[in-house]
Short mmCIF file of C-alpha atoms and ligand atoms in Angstrom, two decimals:
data_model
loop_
_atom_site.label_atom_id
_atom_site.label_comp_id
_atom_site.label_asym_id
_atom_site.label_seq_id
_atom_site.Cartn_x
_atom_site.Cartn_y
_atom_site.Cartn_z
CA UNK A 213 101.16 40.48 259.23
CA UNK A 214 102.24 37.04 260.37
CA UNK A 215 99.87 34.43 259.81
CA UNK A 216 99.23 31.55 262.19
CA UNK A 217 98.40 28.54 259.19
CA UNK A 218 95.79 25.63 260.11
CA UNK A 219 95.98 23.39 257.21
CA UNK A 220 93.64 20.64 256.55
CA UNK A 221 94.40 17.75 254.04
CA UNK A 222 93.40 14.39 253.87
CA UNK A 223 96.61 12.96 252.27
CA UNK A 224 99.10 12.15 255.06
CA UNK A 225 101.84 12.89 252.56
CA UNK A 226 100.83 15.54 251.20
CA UNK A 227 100.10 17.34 254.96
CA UNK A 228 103.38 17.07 255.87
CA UNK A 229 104.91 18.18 252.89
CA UNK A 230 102.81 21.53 252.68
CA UNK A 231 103.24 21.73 256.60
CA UNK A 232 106.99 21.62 255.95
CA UNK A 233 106.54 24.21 253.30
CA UNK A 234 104.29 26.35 255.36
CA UNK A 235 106.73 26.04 258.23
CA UNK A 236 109.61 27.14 255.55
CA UNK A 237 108.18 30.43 254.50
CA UNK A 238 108.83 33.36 256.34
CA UNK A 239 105.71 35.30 257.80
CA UNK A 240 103.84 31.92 258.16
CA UNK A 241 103.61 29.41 261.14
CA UNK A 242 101.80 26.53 261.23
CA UNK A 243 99.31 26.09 264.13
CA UNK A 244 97.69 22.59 263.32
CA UNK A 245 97.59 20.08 261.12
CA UNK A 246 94.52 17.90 260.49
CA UNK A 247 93.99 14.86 258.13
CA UNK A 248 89.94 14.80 259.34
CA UNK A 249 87.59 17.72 258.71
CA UNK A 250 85.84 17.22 262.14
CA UNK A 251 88.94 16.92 263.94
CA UNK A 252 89.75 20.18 262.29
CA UNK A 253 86.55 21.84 263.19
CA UNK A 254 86.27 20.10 266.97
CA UNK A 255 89.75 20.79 268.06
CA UNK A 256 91.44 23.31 265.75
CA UNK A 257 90.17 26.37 267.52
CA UNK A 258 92.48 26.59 270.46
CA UNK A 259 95.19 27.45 268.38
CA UNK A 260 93.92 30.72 267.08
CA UNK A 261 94.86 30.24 263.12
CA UNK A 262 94.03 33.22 260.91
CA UNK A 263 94.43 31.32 257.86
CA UNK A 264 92.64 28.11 256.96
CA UNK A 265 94.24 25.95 254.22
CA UNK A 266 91.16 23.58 253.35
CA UNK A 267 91.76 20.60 250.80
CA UNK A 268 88.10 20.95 249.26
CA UNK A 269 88.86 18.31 246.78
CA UNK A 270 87.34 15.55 249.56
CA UNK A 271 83.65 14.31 249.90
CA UNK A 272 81.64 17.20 250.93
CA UNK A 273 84.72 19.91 249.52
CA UNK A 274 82.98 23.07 248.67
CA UNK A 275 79.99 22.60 251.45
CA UNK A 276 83.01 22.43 253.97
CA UNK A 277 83.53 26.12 253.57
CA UNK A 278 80.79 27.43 254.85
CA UNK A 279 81.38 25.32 258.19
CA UNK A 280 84.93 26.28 258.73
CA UNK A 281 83.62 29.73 258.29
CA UNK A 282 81.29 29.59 260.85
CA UNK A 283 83.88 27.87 263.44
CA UNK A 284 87.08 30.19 261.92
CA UNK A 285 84.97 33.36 262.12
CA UNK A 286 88.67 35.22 262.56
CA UNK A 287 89.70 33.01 259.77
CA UNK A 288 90.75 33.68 256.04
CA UNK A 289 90.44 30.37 254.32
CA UNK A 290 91.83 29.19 251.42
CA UNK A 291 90.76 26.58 249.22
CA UNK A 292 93.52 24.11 247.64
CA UNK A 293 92.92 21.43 244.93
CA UNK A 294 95.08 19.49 242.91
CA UNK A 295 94.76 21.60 239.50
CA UNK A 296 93.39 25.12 238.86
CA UNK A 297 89.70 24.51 237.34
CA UNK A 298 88.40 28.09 236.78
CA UNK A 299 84.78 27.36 237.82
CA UNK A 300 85.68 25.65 241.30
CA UNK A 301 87.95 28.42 242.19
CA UNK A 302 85.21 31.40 241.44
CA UNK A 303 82.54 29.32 243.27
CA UNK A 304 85.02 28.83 246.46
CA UNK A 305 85.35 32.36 246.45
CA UNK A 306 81.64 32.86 246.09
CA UNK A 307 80.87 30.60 249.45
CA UNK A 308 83.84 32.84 250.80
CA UNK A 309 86.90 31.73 250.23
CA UNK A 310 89.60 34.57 249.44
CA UNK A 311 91.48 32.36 247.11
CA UNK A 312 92.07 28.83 245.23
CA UNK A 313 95.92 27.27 245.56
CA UNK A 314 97.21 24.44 243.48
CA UNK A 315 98.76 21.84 245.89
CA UNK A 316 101.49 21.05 247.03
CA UNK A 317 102.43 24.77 246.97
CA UNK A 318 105.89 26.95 247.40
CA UNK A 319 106.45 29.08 249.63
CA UNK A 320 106.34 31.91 246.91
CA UNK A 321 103.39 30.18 245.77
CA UNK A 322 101.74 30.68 249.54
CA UNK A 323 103.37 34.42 249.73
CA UNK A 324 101.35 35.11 246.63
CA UNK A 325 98.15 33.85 246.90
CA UNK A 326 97.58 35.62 250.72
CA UNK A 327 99.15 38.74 248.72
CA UNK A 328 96.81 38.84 245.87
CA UNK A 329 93.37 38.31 248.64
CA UNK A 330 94.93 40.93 250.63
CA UNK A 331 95.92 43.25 248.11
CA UNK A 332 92.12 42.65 246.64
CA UNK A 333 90.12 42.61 250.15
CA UNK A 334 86.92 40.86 249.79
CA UNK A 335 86.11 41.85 246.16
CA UNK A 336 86.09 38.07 243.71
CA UNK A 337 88.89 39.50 241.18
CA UNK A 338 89.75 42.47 238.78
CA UNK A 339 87.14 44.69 237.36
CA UNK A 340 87.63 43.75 233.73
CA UNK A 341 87.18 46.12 230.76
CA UNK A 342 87.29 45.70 227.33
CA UNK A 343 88.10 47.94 224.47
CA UNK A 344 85.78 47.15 221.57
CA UNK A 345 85.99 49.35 218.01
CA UNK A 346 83.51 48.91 215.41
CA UNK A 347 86.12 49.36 212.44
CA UNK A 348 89.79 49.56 213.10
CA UNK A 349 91.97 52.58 213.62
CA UNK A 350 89.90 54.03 216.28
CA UNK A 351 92.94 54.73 218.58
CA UNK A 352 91.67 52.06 221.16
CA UNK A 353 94.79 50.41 221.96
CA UNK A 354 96.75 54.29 222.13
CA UNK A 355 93.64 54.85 224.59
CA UNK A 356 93.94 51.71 226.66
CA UNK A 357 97.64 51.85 227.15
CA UNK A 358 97.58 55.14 228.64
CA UNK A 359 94.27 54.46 231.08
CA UNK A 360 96.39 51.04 232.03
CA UNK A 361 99.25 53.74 233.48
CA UNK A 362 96.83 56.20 235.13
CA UNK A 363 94.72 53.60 236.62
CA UNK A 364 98.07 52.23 238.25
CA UNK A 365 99.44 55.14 239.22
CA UNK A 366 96.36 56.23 240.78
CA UNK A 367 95.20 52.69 243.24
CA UNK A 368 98.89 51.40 243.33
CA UNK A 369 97.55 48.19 242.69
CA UNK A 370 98.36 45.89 239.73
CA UNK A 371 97.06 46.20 236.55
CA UNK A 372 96.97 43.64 233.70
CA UNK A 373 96.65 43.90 230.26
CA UNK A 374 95.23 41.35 227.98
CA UNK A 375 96.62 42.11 224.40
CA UNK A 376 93.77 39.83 222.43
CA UNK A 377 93.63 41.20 219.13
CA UNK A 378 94.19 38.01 217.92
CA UNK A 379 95.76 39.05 214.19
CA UNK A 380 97.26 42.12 214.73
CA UNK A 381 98.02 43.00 218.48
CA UNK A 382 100.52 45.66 218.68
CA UNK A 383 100.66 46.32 221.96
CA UNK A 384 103.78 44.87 221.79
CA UNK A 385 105.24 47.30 219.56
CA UNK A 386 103.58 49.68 221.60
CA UNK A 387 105.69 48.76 224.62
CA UNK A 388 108.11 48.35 222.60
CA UNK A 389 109.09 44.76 223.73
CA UNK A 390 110.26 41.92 222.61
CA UNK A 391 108.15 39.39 224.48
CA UNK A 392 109.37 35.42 225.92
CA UNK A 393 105.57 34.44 226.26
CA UNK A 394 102.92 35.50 224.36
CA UNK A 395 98.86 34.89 224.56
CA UNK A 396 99.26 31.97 222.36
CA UNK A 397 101.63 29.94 224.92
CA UNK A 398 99.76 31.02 227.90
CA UNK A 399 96.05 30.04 226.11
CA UNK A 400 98.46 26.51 225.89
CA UNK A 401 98.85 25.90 229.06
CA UNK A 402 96.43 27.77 231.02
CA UNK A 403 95.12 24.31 232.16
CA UNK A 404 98.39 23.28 233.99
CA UNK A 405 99.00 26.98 235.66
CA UNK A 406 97.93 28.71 238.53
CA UNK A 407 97.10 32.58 238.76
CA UNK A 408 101.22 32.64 240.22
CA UNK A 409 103.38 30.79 237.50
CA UNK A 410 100.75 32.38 235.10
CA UNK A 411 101.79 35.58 236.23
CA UNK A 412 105.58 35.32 234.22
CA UNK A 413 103.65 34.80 231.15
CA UNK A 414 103.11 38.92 231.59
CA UNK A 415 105.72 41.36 230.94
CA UNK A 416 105.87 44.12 233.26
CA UNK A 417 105.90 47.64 231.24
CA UNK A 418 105.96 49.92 234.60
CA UNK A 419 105.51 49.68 238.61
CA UNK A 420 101.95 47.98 238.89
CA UNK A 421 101.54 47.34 234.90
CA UNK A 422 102.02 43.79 233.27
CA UNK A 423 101.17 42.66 230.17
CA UNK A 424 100.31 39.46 227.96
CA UNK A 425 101.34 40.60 224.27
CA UNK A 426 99.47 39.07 221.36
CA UNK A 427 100.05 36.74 218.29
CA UNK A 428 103.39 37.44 216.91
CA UNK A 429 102.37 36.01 213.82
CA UNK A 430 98.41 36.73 211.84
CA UNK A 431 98.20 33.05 211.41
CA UNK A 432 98.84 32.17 215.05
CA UNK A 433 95.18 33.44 215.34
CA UNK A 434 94.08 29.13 214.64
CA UNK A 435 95.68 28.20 217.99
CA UNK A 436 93.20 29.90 220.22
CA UNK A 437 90.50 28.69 221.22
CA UNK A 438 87.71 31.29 222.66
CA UNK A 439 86.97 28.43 225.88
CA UNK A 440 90.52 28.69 227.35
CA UNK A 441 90.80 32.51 226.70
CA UNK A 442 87.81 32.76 228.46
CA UNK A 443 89.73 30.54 231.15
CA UNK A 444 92.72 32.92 230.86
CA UNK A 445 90.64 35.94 231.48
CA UNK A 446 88.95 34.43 234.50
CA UNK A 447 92.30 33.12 235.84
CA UNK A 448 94.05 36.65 235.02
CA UNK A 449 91.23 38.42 237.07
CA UNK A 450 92.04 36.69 240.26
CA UNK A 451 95.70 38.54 239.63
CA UNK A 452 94.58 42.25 239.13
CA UNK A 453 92.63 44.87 240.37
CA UNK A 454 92.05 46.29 236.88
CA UNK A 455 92.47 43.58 233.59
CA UNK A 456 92.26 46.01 230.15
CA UNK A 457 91.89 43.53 227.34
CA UNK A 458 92.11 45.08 223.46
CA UNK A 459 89.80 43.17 221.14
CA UNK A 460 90.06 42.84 217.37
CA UNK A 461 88.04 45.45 215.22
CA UNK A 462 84.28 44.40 214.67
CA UNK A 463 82.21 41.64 215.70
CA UNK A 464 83.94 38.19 216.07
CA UNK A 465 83.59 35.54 218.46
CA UNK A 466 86.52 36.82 220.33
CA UNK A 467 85.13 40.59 220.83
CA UNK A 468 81.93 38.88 221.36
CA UNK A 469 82.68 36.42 224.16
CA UNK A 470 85.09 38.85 226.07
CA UNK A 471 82.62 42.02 225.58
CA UNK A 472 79.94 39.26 227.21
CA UNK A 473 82.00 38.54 230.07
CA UNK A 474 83.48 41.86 231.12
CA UNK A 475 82.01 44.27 233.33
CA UNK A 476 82.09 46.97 231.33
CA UNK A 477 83.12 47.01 226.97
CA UNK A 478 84.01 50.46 225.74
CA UNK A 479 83.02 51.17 222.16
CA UNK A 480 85.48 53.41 220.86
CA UNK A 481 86.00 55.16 217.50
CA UNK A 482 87.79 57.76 215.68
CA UNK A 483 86.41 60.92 214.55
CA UNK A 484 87.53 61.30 210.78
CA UNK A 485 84.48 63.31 209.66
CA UNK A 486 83.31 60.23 208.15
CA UNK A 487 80.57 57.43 209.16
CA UNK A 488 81.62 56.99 212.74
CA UNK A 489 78.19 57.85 214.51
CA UNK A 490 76.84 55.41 212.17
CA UNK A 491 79.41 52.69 212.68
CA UNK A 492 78.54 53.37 215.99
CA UNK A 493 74.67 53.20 216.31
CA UNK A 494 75.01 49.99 214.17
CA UNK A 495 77.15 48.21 216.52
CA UNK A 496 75.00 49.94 219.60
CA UNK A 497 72.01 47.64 218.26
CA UNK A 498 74.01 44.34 218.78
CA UNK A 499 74.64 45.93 222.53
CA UNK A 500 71.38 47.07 223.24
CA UNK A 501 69.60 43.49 224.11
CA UNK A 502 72.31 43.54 227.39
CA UNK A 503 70.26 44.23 230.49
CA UNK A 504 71.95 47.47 232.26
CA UNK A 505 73.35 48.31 228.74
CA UNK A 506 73.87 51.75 229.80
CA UNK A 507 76.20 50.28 232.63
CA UNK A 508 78.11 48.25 230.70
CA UNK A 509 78.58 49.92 227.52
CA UNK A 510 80.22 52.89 227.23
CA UNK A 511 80.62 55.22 224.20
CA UNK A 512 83.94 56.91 223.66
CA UNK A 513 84.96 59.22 220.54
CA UNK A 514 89.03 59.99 220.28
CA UNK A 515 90.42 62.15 217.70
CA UNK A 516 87.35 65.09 219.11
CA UNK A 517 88.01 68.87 218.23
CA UNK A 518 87.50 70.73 220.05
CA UNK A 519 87.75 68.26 223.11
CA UNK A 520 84.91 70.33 225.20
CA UNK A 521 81.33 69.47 227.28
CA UNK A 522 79.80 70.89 224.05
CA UNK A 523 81.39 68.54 221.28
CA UNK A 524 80.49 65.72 224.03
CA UNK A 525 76.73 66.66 224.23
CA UNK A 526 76.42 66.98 220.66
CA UNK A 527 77.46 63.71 220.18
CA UNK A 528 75.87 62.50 222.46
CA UNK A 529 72.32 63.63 220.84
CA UNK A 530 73.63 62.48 217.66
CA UNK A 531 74.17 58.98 218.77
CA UNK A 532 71.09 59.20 220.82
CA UNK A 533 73.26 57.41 223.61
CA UNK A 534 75.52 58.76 226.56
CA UNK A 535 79.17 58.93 225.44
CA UNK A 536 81.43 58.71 228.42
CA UNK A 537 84.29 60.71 227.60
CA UNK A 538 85.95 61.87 224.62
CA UNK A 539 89.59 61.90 223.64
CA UNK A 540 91.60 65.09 221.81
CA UNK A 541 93.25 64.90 218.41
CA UNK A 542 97.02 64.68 219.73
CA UNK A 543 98.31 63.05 217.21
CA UNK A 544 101.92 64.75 217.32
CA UNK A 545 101.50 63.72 221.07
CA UNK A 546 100.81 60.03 220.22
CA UNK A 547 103.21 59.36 216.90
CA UNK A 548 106.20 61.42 219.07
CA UNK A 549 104.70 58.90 222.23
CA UNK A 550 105.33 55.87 219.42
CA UNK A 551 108.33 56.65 218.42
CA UNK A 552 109.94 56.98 221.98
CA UNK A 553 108.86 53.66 223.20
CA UNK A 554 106.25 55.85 226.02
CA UNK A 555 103.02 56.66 226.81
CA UNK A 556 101.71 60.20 225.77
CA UNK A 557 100.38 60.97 228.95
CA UNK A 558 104.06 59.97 230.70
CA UNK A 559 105.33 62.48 228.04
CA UNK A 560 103.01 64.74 228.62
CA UNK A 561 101.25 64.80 231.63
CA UNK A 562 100.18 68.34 231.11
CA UNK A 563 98.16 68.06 227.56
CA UNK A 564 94.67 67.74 227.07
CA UNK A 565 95.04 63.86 225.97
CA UNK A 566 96.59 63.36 229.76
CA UNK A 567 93.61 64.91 231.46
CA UNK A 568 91.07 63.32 229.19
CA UNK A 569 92.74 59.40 230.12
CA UNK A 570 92.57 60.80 233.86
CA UNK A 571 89.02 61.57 234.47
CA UNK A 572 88.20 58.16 232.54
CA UNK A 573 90.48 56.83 234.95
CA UNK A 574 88.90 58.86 237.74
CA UNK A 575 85.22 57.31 236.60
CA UNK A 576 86.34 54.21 236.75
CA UNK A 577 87.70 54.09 239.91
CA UNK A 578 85.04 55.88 241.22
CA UNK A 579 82.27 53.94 239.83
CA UNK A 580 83.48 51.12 241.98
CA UNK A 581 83.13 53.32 245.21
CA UNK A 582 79.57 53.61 244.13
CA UNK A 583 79.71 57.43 243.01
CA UNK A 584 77.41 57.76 240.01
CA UNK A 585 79.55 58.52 236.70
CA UNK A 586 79.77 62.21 235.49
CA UNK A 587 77.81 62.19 232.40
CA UNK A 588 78.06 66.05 232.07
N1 LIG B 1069 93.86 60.81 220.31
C1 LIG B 1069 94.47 60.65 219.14
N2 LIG B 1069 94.66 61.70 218.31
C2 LIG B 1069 95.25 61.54 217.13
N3 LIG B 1069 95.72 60.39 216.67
C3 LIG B 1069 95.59 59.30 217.43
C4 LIG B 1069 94.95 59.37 218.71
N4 LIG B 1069 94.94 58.13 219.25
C5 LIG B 1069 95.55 57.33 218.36
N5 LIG B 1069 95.94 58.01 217.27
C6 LIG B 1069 96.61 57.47 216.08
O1 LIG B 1069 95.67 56.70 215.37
C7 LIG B 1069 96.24 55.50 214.89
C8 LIG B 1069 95.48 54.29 215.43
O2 LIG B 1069 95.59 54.25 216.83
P1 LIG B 1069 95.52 52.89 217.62
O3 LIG B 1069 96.53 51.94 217.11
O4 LIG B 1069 95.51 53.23 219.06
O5 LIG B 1069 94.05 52.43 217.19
P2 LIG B 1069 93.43 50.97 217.14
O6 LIG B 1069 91.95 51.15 217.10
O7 LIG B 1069 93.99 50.15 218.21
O8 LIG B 1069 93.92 50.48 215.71
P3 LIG B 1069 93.96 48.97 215.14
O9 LIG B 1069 92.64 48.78 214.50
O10 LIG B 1069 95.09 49.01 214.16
O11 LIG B 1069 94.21 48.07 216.29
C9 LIG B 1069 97.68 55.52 215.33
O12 LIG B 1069 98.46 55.99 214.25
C10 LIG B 1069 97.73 56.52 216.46
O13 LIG B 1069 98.95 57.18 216.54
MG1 LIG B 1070 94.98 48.29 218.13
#
């Protein structure tokens, strides 16, 4: 689609830098340039845009959306300002903008941003989820991995991961990378990016899969600070359709404040035919004051033999809460998975582990087209 560019900015130098830019890019024109919001919205029509850059850092910025909405009915419009601030770019997108730009822009900068509110239609970012475990060793990060793949390969749309437990992330090692940028640089200098030069802190692992690897180090674990991971997670969601993030074991302020702001936490833990139902109820209690808890968190066992409706059920009853799905004991699957540098279910697409990561996939992605999740 070509788009026809009306771009409003009340710098004089700055218009006819990002008109030059805009004018540079391929699959953009520019229409009309304005330095005055009325002139903009008295005159601007005649030219037809179908994409509205609006400065909104100018007296009256965020009320001027609405109006150019009303004029630019045909219009997408995007907001620009002069830094990314987290908060203004959610609430442009609430009075409906599709996106937040940091000015002056590239070209690849422009390319991007119309890319990522096409690619995400009119819905305000990724649907995040987060993988919580009440003690460690609950095969959360084998589980998210593998979703991360079939969620991909099933909307062809990108997803991010969010490697966050803070000591001892391994989904490096799990991808089997050797990353350039880690969470700890990009929680640096999340304040000076945008959603597009934040995007090469990720590695990509596979079409449609990127990642941000953890702390290299244990004692890295000082240099983050929960407010600008919280910024990292909002900016990351404006990138993906689906943003995993693995949490360390237990309740910390980091599981905490990312379990708080993600739409929905999975509790998961291994069955070793020890105290996991326990574990379990215990940390259900600290979940349970959440309005819609049922909604938003969701029980899953790995490591369950036999892997059938029944085992589910009983577990279910024993908890005396819904669990979701439940994962097989592959473990020769998983280890051989390790040891390869792959995913099980890429391995394997046949086993009962595969299937298992595929109808969680399946719920998820039908949950968001509003059918109810199978709780059989
Ligand atoms: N479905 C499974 N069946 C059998 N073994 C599994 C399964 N999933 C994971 N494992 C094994 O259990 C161990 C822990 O898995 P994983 O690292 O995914 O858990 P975790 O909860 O992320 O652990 P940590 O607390 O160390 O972060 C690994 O050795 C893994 O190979
Ligand atoms: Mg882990």
């Amino acid at each position: 689609m070509d788009y026809r560019v009306l771009l409003v900015e009340s710098d004089r130098l700055l218009l006819e830098r990002m008109a030059q830019v805009v004018n540079d890019t391929p699959g953009f024109t520019l229409v009309a340039k304005f330095q005055s919001v009325s002139d903009a919205l008295g005159q601007g029509t005649v030219f037809q845009p179908n994409l509205v850059l609006l400065d909104i850092e100018q007296p009256g910025g965020m009320g001027l959306i609405a109006e150019f909405r009303k004029i630019y009915s045909e219009a997408a419009i995007l907001c620009m300002g002069e830094k990314w601030q987290a908060e203004r770019a959610s609430q442009s997108i609430k009075s409906g903008a599709k996106g937040y730009i940091i000015k002056p822009f590239t070209g690849m900068e422009l390319q991007e941003a119309v890319e990522t509110f096409s690619r995400l239609g009119s819905d305000a970012g990724a649907e995040t989820l987060v993988f919580f475990s009440p003690k460690g060793k609950s095969g959360k990060t084998t589980l998210l991995a593998n979703l991360a793949m079939a969620l991909a390969r099933k909307v062809r749309e990108p997803v991010g991961i969010i490697d966050a437990d803070l000591q001892f992330g391994d989904m490096a090692v799990f991808f089997n990378l050797a990353p350039h940028t880690t969470i700890v640089e990009a929680v640096r200098d999340v304040k000076f990016l945008s959603p597009a030069s934040l995007s090469s802190y990720y590695m990509s692992v596979a079409p449609n899969v990127r990642v941000l690897c953890g702390t290299p180090t244990p004692n890295m674990v000082d240099r983050i600070a929960i407010d600008r991971l919280e910024q990292l997670v909002s900016m990351s969601r404006s990138m993906f359709r689906y943003l995993l993030i693995d949490v360390p074991a237990g309740f910390n302020p980091t599981s905490i404040a990312m379990a708080e702001n993600a739409n929905t936490t999975f509790l998961v833990s291994m069955i070793n035919g020890a105290y996991e139902i326990e574990h379990m109820k215990q940390a259900l209690t600290v979940f349970r004051d959440w309005e819609n808890v049922e909604e938003r968190a969701k029980v899953i066992f790995t490591r369950v033999e036999p892997c059938d409706a029944r085992s589910k059920m009983e577990l279910s009853q024993k908890l005396g809460y819904p669990v979701t799905e439940i994962i097989p004991n592959e473990y020769v699957i998983v280890s051989d998975a390790a040891d390869k540098g792959k995913m099980a279910t890429d391995i394997r697409p046949d086993s009962s582990l595969s299937r298992q990561v595929d109808r969680l996939a399946d719920n998820i992605i039908g949950r968001h087209h509003r059918i109810r999740w199978d709780r059989s």
